[in-house]
Every structure is written in C-alpha cells, then in structure tokens.
Coordinates of C-alpha atoms in Angstrom, one line a residue:
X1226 CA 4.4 45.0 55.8
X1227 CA 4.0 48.9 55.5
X1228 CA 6.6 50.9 58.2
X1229 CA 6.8 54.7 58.4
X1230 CA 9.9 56.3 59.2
X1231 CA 9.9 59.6 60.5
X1232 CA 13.4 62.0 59.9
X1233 CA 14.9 63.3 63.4
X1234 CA 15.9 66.2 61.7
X1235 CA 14.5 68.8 59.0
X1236 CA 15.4 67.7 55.0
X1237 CA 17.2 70.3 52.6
X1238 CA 15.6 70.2 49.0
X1239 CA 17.9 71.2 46.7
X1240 CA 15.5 74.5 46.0
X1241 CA 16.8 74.9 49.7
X1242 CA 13.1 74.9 50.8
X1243 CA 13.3 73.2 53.7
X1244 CA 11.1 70.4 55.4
X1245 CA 10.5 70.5 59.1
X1246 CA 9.4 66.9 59.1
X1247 CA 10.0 64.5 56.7
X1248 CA 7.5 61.1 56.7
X1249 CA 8.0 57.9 54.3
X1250 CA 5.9 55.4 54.0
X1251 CA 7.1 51.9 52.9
X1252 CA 7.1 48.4 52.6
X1253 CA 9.4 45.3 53.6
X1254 CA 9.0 41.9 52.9
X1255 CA 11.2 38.9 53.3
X1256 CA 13.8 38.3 55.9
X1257 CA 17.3 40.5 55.8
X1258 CA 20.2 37.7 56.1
X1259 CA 22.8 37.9 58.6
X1260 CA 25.0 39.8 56.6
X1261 CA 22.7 41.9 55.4
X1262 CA 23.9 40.9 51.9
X1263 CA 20.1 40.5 50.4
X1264 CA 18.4 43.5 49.9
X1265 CA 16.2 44.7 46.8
X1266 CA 14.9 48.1 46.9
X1267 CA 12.4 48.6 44.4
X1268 CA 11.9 52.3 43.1
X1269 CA 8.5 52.7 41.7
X1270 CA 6.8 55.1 39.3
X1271 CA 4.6 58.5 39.2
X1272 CA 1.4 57.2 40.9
X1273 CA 2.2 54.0 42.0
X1274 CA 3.1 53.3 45.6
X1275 CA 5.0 51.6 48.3
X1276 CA 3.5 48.2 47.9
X1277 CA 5.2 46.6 45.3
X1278 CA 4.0 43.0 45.8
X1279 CA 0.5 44.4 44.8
X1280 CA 1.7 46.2 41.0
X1281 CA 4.8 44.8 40.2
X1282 CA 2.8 41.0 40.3
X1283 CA 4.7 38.7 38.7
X1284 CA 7.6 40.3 38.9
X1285 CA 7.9 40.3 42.6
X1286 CA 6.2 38.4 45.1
X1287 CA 6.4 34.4 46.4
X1288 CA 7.7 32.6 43.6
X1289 CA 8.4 35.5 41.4
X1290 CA 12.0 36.5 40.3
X1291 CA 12.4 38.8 43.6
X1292 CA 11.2 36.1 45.8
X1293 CA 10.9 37.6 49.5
X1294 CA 11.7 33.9 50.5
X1295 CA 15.3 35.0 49.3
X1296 CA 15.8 38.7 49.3
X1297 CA 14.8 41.4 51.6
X1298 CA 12.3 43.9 49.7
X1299 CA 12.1 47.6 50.6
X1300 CA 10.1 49.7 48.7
X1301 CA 9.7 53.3 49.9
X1302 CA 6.4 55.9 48.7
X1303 CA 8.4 58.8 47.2
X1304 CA 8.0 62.3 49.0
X1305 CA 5.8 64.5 46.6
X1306 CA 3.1 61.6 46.4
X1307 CA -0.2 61.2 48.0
X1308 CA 0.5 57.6 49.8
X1309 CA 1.6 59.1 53.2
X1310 CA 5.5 60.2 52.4
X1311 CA 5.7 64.1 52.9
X1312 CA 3.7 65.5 50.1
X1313 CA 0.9 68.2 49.0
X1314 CA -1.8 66.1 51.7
X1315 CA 0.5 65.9 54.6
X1316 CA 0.3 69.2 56.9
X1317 CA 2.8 72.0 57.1
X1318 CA 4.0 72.4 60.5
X1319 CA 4.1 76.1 59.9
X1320 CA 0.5 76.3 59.8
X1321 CA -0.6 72.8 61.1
X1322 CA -2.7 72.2 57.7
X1323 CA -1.7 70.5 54.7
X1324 CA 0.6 72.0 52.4
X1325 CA -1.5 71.3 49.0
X1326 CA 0.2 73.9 46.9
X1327 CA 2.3 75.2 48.8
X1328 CA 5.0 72.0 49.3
X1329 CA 8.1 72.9 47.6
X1330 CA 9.4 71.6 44.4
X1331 CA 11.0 68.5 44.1
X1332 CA 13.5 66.9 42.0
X1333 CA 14.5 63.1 41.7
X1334 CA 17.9 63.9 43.5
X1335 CA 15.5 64.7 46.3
X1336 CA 13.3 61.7 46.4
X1337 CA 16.6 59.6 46.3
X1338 CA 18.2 62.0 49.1
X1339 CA 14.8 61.4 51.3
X1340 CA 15.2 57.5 50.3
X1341 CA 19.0 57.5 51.3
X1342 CA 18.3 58.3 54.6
X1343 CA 15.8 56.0 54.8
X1344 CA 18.0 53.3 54.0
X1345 CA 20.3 54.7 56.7
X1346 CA 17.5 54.2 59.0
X1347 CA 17.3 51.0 58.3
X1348 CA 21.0 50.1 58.5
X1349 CA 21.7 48.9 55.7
X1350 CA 24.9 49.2 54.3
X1351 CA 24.6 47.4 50.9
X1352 CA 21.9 47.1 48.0
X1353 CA 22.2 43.9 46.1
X1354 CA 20.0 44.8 43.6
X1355 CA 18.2 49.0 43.1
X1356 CA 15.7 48.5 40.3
X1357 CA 13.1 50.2 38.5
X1358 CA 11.0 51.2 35.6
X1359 CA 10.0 54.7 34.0
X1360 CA 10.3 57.3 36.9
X1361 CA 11.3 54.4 39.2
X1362 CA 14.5 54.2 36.8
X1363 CA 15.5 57.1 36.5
X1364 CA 15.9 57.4 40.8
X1365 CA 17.6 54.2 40.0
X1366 CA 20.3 56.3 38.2
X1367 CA 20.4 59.0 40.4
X1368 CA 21.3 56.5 43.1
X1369 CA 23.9 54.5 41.8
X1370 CA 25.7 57.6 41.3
X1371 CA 24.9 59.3 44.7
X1372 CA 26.3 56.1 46.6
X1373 CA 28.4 53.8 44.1
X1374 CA 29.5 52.2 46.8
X1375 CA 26.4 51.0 48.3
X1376 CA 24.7 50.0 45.0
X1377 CA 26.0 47.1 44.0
X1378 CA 23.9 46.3 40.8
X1379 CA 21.1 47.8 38.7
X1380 CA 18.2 46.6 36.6
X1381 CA 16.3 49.4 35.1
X1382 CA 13.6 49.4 32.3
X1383 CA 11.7 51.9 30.1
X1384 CA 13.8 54.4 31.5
X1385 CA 15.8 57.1 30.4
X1386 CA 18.8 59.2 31.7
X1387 CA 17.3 62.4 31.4
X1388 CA 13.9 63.4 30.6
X1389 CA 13.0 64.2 26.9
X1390 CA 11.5 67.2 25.2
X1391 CA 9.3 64.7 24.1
X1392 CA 8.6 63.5 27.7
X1393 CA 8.9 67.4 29.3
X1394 CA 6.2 68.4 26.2
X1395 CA 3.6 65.8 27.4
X1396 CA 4.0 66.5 31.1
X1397 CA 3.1 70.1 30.3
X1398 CA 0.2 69.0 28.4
X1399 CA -0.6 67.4 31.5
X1400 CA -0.1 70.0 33.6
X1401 CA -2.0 72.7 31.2
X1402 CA -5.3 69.9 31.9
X1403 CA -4.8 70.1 35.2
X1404 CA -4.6 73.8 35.8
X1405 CA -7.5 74.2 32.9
X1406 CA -9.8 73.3 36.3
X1407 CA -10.3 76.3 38.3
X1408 CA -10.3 74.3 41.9
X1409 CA -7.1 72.9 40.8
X1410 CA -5.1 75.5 43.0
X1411 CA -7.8 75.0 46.5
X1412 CA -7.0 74.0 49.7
X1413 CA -8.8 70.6 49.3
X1414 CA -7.9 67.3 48.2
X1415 CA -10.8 67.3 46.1
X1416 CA -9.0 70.4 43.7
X1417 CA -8.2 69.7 40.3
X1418 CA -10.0 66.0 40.1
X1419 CA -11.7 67.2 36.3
X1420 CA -8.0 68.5 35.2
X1421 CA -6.7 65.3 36.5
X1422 CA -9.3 63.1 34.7
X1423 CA -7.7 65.3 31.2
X1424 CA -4.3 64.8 32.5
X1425 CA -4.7 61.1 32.5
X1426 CA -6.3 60.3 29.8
X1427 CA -3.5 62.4 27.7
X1428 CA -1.1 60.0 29.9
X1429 CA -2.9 57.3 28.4
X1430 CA -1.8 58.0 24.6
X1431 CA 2.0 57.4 25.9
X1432 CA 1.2 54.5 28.3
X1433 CA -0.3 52.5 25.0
X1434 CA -0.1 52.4 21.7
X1435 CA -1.9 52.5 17.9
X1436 CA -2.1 48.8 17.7
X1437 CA -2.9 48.1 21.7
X1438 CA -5.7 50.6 21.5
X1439 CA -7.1 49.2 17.9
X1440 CA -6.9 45.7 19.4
X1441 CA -8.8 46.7 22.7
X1442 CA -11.0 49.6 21.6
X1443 CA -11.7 49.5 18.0
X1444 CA -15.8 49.3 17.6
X1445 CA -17.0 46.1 15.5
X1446 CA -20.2 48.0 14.3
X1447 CA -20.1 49.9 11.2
X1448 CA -23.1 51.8 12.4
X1449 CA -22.2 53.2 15.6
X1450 CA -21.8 57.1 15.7
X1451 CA -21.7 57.7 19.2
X1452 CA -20.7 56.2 22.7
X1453 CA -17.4 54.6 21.6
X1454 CA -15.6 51.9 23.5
X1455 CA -12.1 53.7 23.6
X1456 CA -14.0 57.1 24.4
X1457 CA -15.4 55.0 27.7
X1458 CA -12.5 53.6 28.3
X1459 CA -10.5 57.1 28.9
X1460 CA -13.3 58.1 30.5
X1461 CA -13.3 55.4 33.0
X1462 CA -9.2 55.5 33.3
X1463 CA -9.7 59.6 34.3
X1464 CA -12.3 58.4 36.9
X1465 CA -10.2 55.5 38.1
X1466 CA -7.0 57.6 38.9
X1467 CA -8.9 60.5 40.5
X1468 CA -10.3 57.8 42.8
X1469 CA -6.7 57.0 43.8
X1470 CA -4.7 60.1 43.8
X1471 CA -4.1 63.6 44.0
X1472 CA -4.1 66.9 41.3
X1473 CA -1.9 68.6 42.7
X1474 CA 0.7 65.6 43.5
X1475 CA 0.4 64.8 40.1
X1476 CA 1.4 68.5 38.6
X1477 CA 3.9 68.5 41.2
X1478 CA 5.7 64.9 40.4
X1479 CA 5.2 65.7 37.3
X1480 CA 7.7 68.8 37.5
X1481 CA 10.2 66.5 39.2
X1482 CA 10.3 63.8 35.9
X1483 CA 11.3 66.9 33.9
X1484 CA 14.0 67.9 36.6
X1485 CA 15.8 64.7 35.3
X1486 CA 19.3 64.7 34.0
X1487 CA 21.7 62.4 35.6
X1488 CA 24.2 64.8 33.9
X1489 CA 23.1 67.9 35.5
X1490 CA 25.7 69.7 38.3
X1491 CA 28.2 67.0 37.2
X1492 CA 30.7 68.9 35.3
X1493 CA 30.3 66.0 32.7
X1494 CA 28.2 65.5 29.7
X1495 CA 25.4 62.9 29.9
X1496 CA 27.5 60.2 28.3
X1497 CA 30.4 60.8 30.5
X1498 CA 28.0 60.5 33.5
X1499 CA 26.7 56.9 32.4
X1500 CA 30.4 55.9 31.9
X1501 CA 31.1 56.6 35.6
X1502 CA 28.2 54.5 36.6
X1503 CA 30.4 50.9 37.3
X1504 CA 27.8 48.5 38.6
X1505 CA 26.9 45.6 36.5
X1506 CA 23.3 46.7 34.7
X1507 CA 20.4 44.6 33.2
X1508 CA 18.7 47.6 30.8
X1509 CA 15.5 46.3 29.2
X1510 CA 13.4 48.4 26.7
X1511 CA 9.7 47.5 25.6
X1512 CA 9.7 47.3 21.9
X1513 CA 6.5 49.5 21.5
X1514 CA 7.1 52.2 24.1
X1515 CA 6.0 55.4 23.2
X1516 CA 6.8 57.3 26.1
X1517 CA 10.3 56.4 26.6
X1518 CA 11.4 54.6 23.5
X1519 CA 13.6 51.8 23.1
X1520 CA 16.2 54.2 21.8
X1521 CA 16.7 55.7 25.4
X1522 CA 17.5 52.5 27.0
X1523 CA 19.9 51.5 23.8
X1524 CA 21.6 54.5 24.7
X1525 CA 22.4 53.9 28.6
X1526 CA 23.0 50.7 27.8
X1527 CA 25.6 51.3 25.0
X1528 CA 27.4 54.1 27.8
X1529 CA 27.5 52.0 30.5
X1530 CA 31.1 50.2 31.2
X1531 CA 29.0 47.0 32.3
X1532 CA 25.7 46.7 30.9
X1533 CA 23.3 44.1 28.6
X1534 CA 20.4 45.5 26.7
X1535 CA 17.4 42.9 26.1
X1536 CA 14.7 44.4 24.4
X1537 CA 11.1 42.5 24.9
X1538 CA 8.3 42.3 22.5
X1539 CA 4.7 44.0 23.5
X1540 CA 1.8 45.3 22.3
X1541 CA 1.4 47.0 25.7
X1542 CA 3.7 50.0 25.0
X1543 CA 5.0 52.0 27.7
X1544 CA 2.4 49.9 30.4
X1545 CA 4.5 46.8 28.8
X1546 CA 7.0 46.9 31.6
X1547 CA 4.5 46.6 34.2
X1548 CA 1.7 44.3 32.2
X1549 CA 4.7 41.6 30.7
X1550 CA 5.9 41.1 34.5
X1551 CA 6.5 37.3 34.5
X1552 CA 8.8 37.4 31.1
X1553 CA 10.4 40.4 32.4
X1554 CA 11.3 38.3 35.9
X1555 CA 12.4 35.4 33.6
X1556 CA 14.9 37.9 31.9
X1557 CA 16.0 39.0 35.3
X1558 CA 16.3 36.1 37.3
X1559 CA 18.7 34.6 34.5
X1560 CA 20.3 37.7 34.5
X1561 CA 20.9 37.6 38.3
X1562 CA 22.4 34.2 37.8
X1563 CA 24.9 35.3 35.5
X1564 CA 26.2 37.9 37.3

C-alpha cells in the first residue's frame, strides 16, 4: 500500500540548504506485530522506487524470503528521485514551481536523515532487518551507524562502503551524457531525455557483463553489417528509462552515490568505521559484478565484528542481485534462521 508522509517541519541537508517541505513516498505491506518487533525496511537503488514487491520479486513478496505474511515491509522513495519524495519534479515553495535544477545537493546521509524521520513517523522503534543492494546498501550502512541502536541486523549486497574512483569515474561519464544535451538544464521534465538515453546505456556496460552481453546479443549471421541486436537493445534500454524517469534526478542522485564514504566526518578510517558497525551482517557479492566488485563486499565483510560473506554465481553481473532474487532469498532466509 503506498502512504505519503509529509515533515511538520523544514529538513536541514547537510549543504545546509534547507527544505521547507519535505514529502516521501512509500510503501507498507504486512501487518506490524504487537510489539512492533517485525519490521523490514527495504532500501532501494538509483532509479528504482518505493514499491519493492514489484522489483525485488522473488525476493520479497507472499511466499518469498521477506514474506509480508510475517514481517512488516516499509520501503520509502528516496528524496532526490522522481517517484513523489521531494526531488527536482516536486515544487519549490519559494516560487510555487518545481525545483528541477535548482533542488539542492544531496548526500546518502541525507536520504537516510529524511528516512529516519520517517521511521519516526511511523513509531517504530526497532528494525529487525535494514537491507539493500547497490545504492540501497550503502544507505544501509549509513543507517546502522546513524542509529545502532535501532538497527538490529543487516543484509546488504553488491554494495560498497564508499564509492570507488571506479564507480565516481562512470557516474561522471554519465553525467558528461547528460549535460552533452542542451535542454538538459530547462525548466521541464522533458530536459535532458537524449543525455539520459547516453547516460543509461553507459550504465548498462556496468549493470552487465562481456559474457551476459555475448550470450544475449551476439549476432548469429556472419553477414550482418548493420542494425545489431546489442546496438537495439541499448537503444531500447535508453528509451525505456527515459519513459520512467528523470535527467536531472538522475545527474543529481548520481552526485549523491559519489558523496559516499561511511568513513567521512568520523574521525576514523574506513576500516575503523566498519569495525564499529556491531549488528550481525549477511554480505553477499555477485561473482561477475562489474560495477561494484566482489572485492568490495569481501572487504566489509572481512571489517565487520559480526559478518558472513557468501558470494553467488551469475552471468548477470551487477543486475545479478536483482535478476537471481529467489537464490538470493534462499541465502537469506537460512541466514535469518541462523541468526
């Protein structure tokens, strides 16, 4: 069921750029037990949204590993999205139209900030289990460490603890696509869609991989010189993303992924930061990620006081930890049992 929560009061970014009215979209399902003991919140990734149900399939859902028939499921739109949290579409009060490029800059503290209060809202005072995967991870993180004592265990997967030059070098590709369009900068919600077709489709090289787009794309004919199956196919994913979201959300999440670094204002190196983190941790890499290889999850996992690293075989790369859903509930659900 989607809710939208609406702050009483004006929300701080940690630019200090303030917003008069903060909005997040989001989506419960299952029943919240008497003791309020049951609850999964679900962070999700760059352009997904608050319905988890419908892309985390498998994974979560009636008979799935989060099973709403035993845990209550919150997942919240983050702010800086184009799903109806505060972001580039929703209007400035200052000028009563929407911000596009003017909304501030975001950084994952501040998505988890704007969830925190959400779950405030909500009064809940525990989180059984705060999981995620790629960007979804990494507010998972930042969470644990905001409120240890409200998060009580973590499963996080493709992830990283801070964004790599690797991942900060493709989201500037990106964002050079994007502002390669002229409209990308106009007051519309049209600007930018040919940039973010580009953007995408660069995207698209990390989500998969050599072997995933040889066994998918690869022409049979010899004779074919033009009109290429994996030429269509980026093509089509460009269109297919446009259709869904927004340029300018898109450069500007993509400045918040490179703002992470669980590490950063904590007097503490990035090591000593995971070693503070005490809830017990399911960290699960996807052997042919390219975008966030299995080496960054071996890492949290191996700083961690109380993790277990299980790595799963895919030909799906980085889109592995959304396309393998029902082995990756199986490895959770056993994990949930354990601990």
């Amino acid at each position: 069921m989607q809710h939208r929560f609406v702050s009483p009061r004006p929300f701080t970014l940690e630019s200090g750029a303030v917003l008069e009215r903060l909005e997040i979209v989001y989506h419960t399902y299952g029943t919240l037990n008497p003791s309020k003991s049951n609850v999964v919140w679900v962070c999700h990734a760059l352009t997904a949204n608050a319905d988890a149900e419908a892309w985390w399939p498998g994974l979560i859902g009636s008979g799935a590993a989060i099973n709403p028939e035993e845990y209550f499921i919150v997942c919240a739109n983050i702010i800086g999205s184009c799903y109806g949290s505060s972001g580039p579409l929703s209007e400035n009060p200052a000028t009563g139209n929407p911000y596009y490029m003017d909304f501030p800059r975001l950084t994952i503290r501040d998505i988890v900030k704007a969830h925190i209060l959400l779950r405030q809202h909500l009064d809940l005072s525990e989180i059984h289990l705060l999981m995620g995967g790629s960007m979804g991870g990494y507010q998972v993180l930042e969470w644990a460490l905001l409120e240890p004592a409200v998060v009580r265990q973590l499963f996080l997967i493709a992830t990283s603890a801070a964004e790599s030059a690797w991942g900060i070098a493709i989201h500037e590709a990106q964002r050079m696509a994007i502002e390669a369009d002229p409209t990308w900068k106009d007051a519309s919600d049209q600007a930018g869609r040919n940039g973010l077709k580009a953007a995408r489709a660069i995207g698209m090289l990390t989500y998969r991989n050599y072997d995933a787009m040889i066994k998918q794309q690869q022409e049979a004919d010899p004779e074919k010189s033009d009109d290429f199956k994996a030429a269509s196919y980026m093509r089509y994913q460009g269109e297919k993303l446009v259709n869904r979201f927004n340029a300018q959300a898109y450069w500007l999440l993509t400045k918040a992924l490179d703002s992470h670094n669980i590490a950063r204002g904590r007097n503490a190196s990035l090591e000593e930061t995971l070693q503070s983190v005490q809830q017990p941790t399911l960290v699960m890499g996807v052997s042919s990620d390219l975008l966030c290889p299995v080496a960054e999850q071996v890492k949290i996992a191996s700083h961690l006081p109380h993790a277990q690293y299980i790595e799963i075989d895919s030909a799906y790369g980085h889109d592995g930890f959304l396309v393998e859903a029902p082995t990756i509930g199986n490895e959770l659900k056993a994990w949930l049992y354990r601990v």
